[in-house]
PDB file of C-alpha atoms and ligand atoms in Angstrom:
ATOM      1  CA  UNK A 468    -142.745 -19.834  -3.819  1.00 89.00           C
ATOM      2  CA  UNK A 469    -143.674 -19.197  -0.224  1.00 97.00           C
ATOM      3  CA  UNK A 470    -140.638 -17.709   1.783  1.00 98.00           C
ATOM      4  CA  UNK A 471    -140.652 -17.041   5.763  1.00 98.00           C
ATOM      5  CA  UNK A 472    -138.776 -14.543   7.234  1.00 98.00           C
ATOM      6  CA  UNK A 473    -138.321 -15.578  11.059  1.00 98.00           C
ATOM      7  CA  UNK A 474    -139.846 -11.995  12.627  1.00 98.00           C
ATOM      8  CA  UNK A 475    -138.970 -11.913  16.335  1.00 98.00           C
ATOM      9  CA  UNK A 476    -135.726  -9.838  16.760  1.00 98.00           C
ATOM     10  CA  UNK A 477    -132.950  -8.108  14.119  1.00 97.00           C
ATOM     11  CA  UNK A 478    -133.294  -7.124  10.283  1.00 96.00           C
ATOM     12  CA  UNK A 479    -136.109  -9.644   9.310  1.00 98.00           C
ATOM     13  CA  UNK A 480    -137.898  -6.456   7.216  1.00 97.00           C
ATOM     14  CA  UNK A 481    -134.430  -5.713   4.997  1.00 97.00           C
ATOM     15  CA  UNK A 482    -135.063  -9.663   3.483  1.00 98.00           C
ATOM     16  CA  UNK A 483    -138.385  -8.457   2.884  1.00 98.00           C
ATOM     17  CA  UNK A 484    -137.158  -5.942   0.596  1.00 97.00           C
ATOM     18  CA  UNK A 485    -134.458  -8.323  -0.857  1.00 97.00           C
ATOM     19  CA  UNK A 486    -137.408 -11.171  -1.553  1.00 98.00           C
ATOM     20  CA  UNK A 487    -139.673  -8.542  -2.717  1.00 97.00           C
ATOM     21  CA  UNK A 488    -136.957  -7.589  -5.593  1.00 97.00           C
ATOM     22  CA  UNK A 489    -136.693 -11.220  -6.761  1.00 96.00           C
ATOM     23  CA  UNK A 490    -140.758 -11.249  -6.759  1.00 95.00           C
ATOM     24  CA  UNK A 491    -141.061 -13.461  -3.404  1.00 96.00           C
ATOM     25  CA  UNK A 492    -143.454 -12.087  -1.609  1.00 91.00           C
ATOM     26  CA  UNK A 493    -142.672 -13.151   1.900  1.00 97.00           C
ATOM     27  CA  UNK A 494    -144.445 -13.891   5.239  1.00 97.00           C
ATOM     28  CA  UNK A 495    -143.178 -12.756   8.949  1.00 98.00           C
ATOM     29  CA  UNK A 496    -143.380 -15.832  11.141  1.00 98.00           C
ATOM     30  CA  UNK A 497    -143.810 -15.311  14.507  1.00 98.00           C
ATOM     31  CA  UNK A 498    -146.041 -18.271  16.075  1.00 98.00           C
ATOM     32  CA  UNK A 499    -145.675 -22.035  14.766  1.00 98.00           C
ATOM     33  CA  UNK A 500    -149.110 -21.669  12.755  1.00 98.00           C
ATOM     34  CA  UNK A 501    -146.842 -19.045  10.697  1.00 98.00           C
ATOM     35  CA  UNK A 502    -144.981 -22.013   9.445  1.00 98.00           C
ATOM     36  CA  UNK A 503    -147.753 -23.475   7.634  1.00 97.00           C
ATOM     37  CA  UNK A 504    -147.606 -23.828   3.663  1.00 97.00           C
ATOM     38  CA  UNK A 505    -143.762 -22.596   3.489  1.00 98.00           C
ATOM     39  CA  UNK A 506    -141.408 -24.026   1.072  1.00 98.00           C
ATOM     40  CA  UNK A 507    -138.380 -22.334   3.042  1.00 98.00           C
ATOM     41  CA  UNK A 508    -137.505 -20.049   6.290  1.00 98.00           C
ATOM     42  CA  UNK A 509    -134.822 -17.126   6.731  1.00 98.00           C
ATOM     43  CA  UNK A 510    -133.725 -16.328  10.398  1.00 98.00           C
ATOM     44  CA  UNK A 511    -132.234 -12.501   9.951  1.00 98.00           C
ATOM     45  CA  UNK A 512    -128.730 -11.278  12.316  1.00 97.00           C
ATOM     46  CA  UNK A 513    -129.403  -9.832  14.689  1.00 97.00           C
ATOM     47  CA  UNK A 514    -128.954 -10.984  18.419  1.00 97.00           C
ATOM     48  CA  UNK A 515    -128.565 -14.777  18.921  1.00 98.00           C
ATOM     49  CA  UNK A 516    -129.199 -15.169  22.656  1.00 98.00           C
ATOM     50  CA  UNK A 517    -132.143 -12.981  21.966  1.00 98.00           C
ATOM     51  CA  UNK A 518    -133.782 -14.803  18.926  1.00 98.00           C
ATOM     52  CA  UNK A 519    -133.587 -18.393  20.857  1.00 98.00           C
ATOM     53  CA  UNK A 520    -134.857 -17.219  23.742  1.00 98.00           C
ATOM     54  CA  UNK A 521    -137.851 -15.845  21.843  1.00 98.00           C
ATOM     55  CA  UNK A 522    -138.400 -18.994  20.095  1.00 98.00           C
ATOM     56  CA  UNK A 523    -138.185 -20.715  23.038  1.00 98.00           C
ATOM     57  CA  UNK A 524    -140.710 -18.185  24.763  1.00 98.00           C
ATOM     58  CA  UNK A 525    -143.047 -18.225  21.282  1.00 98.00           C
ATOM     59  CA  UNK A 526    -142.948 -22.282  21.370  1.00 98.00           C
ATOM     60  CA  UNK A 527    -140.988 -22.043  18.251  1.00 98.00           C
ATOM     61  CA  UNK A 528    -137.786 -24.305  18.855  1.00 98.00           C
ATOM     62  CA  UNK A 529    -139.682 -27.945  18.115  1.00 98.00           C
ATOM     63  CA  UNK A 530    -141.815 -26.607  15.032  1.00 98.00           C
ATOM     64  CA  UNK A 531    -138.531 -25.207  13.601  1.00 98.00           C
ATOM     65  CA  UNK A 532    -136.564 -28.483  14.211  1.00 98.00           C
ATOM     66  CA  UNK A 533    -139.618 -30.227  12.470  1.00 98.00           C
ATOM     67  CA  UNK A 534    -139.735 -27.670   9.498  1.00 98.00           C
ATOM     68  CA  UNK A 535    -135.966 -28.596   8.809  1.00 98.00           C
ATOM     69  CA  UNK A 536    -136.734 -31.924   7.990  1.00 97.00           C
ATOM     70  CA  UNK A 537    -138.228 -31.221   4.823  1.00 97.00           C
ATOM     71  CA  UNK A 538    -137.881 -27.506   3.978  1.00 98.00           C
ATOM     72  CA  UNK A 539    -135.461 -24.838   3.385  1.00 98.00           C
ATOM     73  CA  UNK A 540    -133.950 -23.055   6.177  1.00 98.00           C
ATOM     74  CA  UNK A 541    -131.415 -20.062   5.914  1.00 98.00           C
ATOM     75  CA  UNK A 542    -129.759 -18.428   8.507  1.00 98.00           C
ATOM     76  CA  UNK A 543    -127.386 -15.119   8.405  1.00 98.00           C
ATOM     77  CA  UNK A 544    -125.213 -14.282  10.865  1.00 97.00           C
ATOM     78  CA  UNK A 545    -127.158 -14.478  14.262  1.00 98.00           C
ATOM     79  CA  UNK A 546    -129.644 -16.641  12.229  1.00 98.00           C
ATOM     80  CA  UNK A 547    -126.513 -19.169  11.667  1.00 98.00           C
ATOM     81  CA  UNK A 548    -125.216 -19.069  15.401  1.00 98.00           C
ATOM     82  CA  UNK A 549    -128.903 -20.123  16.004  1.00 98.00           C
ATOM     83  CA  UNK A 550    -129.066 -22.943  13.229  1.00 98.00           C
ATOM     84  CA  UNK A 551    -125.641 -24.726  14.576  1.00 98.00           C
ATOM     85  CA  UNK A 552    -125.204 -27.175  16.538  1.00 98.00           C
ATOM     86  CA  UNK A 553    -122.785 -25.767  19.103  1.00 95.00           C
ATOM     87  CA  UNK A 554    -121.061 -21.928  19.669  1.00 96.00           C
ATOM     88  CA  UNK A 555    -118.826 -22.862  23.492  1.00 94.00           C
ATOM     89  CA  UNK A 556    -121.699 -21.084  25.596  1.00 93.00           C
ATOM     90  CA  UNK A 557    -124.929 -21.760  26.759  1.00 95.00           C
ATOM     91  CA  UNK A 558    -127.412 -20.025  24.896  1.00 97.00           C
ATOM     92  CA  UNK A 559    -130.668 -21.550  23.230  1.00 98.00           C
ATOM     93  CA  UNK A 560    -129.857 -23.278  19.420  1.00 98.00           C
ATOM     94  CA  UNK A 561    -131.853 -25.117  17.150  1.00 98.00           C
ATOM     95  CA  UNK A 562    -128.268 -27.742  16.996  1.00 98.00           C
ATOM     96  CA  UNK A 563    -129.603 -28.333  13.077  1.00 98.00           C
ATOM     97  CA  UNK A 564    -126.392 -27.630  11.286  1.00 98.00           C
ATOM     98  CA  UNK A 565    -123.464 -29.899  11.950  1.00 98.00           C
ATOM     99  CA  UNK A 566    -121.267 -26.937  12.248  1.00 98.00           C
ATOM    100  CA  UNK A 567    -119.807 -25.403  15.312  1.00 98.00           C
ATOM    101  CA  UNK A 568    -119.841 -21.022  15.425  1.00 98.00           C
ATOM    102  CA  UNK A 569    -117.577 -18.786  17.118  1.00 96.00           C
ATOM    103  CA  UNK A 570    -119.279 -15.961  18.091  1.00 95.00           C
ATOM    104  CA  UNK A 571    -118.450 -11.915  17.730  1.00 92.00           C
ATOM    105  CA  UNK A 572    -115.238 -13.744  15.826  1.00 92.00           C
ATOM    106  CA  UNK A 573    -113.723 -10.568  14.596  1.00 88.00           C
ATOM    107  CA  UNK A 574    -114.338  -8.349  17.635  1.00 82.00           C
ATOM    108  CA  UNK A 575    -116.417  -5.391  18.629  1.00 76.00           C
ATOM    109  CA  UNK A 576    -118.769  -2.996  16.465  1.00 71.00           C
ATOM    110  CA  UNK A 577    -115.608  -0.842  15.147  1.00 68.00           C
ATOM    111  CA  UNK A 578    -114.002  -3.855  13.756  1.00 79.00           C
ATOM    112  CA  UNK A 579    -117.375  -4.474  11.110  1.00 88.00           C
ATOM    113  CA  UNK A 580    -116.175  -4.679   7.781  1.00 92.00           C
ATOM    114  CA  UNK A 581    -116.571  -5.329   3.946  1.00 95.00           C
ATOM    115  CA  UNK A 582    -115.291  -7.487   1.573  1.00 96.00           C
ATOM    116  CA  UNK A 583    -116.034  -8.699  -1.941  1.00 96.00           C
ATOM    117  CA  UNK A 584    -115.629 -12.398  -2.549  1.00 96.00           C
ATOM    118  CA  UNK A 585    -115.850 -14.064  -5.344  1.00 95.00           C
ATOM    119  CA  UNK A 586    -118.688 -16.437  -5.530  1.00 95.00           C
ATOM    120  CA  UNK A 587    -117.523 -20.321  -7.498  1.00 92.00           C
ATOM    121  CA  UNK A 588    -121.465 -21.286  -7.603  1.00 92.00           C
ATOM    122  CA  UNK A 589    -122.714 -18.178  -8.651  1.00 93.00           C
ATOM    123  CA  UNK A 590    -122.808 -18.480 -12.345  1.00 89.00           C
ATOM    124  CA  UNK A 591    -120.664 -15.300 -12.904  1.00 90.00           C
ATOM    125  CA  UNK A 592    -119.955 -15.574  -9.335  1.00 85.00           C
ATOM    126  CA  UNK A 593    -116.079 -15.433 -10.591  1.00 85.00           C
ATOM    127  CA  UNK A 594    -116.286 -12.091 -12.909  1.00 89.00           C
ATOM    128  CA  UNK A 595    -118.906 -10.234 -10.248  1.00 95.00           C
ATOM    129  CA  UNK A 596    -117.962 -11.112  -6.701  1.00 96.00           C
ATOM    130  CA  UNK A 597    -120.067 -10.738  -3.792  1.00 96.00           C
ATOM    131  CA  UNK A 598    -120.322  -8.166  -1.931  1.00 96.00           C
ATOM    132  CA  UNK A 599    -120.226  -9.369   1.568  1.00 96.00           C
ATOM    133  CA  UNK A 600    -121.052  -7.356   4.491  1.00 96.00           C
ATOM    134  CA  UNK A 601    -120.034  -8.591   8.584  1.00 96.00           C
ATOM    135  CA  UNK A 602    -121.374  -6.803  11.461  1.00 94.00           C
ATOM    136  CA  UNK A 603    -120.260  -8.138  14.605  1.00 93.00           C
ATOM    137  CA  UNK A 604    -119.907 -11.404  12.962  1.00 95.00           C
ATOM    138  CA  UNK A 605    -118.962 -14.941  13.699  1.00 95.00           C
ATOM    139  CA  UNK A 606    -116.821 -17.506  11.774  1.00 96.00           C
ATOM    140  CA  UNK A 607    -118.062 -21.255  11.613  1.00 98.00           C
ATOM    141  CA  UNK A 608    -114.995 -22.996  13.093  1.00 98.00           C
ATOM    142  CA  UNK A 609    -115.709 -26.424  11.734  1.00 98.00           C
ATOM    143  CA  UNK A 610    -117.555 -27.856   9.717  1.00 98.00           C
ATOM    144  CA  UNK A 611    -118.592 -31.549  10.113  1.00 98.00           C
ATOM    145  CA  UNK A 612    -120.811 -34.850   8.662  1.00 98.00           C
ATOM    146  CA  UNK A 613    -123.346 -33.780   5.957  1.00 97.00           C
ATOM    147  CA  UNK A 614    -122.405 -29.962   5.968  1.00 98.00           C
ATOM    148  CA  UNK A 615    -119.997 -28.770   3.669  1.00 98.00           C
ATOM    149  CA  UNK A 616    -117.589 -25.370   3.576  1.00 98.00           C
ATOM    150  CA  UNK A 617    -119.313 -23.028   0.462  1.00 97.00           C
ATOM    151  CA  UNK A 618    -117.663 -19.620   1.266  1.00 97.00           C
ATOM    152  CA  UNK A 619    -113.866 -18.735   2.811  1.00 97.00           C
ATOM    153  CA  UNK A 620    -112.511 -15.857   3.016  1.00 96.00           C
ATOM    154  CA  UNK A 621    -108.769 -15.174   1.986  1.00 95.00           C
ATOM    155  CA  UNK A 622    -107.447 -16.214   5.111  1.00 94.00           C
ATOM    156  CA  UNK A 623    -109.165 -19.859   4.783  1.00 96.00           C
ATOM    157  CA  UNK A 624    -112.078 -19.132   7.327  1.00 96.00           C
ATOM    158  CA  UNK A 625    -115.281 -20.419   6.641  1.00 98.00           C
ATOM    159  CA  UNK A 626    -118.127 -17.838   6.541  1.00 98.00           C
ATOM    160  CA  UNK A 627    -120.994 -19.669   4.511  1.00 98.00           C
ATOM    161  CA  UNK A 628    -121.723 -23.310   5.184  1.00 98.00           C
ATOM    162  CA  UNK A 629    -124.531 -25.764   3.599  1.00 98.00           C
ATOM    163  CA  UNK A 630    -126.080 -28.810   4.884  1.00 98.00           C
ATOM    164  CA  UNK A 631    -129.011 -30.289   2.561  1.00 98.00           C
ATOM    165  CA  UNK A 632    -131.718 -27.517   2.617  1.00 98.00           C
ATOM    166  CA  UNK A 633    -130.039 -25.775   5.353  1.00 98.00           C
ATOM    167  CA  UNK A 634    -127.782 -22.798   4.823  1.00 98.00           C
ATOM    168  CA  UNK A 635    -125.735 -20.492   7.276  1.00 98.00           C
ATOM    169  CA  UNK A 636    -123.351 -17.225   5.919  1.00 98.00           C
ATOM    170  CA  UNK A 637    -122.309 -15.182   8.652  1.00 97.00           C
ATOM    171  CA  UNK A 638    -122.528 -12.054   6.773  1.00 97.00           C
ATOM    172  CA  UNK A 639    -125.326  -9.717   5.615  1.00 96.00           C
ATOM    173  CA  UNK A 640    -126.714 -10.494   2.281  1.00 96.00           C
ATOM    174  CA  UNK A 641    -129.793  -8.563   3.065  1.00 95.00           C
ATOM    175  CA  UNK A 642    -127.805  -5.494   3.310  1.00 96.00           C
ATOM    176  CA  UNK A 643    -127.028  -5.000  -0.276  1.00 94.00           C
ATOM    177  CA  UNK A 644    -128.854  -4.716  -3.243  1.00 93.00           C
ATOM    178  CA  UNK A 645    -127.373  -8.036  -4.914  1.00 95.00           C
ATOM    179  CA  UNK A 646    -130.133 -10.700  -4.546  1.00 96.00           C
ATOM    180  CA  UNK A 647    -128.001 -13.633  -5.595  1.00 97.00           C
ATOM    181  CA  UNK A 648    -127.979 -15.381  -2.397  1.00 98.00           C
ATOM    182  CA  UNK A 649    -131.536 -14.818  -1.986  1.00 98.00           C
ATOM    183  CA  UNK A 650    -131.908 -16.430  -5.639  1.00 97.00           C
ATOM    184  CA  UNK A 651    -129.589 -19.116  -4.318  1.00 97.00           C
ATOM    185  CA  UNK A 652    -132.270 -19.856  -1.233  1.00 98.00           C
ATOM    186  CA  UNK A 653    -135.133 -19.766  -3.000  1.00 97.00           C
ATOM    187  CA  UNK A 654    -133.898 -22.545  -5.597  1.00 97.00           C
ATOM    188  CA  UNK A 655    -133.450 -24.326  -2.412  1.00 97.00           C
ATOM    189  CA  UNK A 656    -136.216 -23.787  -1.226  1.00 97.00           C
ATOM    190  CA  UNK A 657    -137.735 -24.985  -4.401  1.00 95.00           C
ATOM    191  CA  UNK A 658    -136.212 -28.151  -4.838  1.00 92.00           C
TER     192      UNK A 658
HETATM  193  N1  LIG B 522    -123.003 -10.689  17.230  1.00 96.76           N
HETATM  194  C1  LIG B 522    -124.343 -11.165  17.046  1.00 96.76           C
HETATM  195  C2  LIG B 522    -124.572 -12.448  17.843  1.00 96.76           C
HETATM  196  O1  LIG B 522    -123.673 -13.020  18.329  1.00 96.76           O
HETATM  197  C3  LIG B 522    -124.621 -11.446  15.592  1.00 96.76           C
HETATM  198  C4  LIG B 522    -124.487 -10.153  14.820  1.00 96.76           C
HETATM  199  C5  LIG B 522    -125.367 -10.046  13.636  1.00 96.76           C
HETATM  200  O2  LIG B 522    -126.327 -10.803  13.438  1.00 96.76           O
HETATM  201  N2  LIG B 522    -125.073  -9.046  12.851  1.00 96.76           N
HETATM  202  O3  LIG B 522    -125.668 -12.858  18.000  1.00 96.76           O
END
């Protein structure tokens, strides 16, 4: 199993650690040669604006579009802003995900938070929920076509989204010790 972690801005290293638990043994991607031989791609959180206009700078924004077609892409928090296909401002995206992203949706730094959500396809994702982690997080506001709603919160908004091969949570499972969603990917990837 050959899993990228996209290394050009935010916590690419802390999926590292998360991969290296589930014995993936991941490579930083940083040019389009990177790219080469994966079976999937994470994009870490981090700062959206800031990611695409590295890829943009690092040539990265066709490659990634072609990748898509075929492999596994996952994209957490500013990684999902970057994977859908429209957040009300102009800032570079890779418009892959029929979903649209409202950014910073539950307001500044202070206003972070945790939660633990039970997970339906998780196969004790009932009896051990997740524990999800949202730093300066957005919400995907709709959710359209091929993609389909995997994750809500209480309150009925959507913060993990899949489409194919291509997922987006807008939380932090890199953050925690708990590599079920990084088990989840990699099946994907694998398929
Ligand atoms: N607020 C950031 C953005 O809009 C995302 C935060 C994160 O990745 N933790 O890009």
């Amino acid at each position: 199993m050959n899993i990228g972690v996209l290394a050009l801005q935010g916590d690419f290293i802390e999926h590292v650690g998360v991969l290296q638990t589930i014995g993936v043994m991941p490579r930083l991607v940083r040019l389009p040669g990177d790219l080469s031989g994966l079976d999937g791609l994470i994009i870490p959180g981090g700062e959206s604006t800031t990611i695409g206009k590295l890829a943009e700078a690092f040539g990265l924004i066709h490659p990634l579009r072609e990748f898509s077609k075929t492999h596994a892409i996952w994209g957490t928090c500013a990684g999902a802003i970057f994977l859908s296909k429209d957040v009300h401002r102009d800032q570079p995206l890779l418009h892959l995900m029929d979903i649209t992203v409202e950014r910073n949706a539950f307001g500044r730094q202070v206003d972070s938070f945790e939660i633990d959500l039970p997970v339906p396809f998780f196969e004790d994702g009932q009896d051990h929920p997740y524990h999800a982690i949202f730093i300066r997080a957005p919400i995907i506001k709709s959710v359209a076509g091929e993609a389909k709603t995997l994750l809500t919160l209480p309150d009925g908004r959507i913060v993990a989204a899949q489409q194919g091969k291509l997922l987006a949570t807008s939380f932090h499972p890199e953050l925690t010790p708990d590599p079920r969603f990084h088990q989840y990917f990699s099946a994907l990837a694998r398929s």
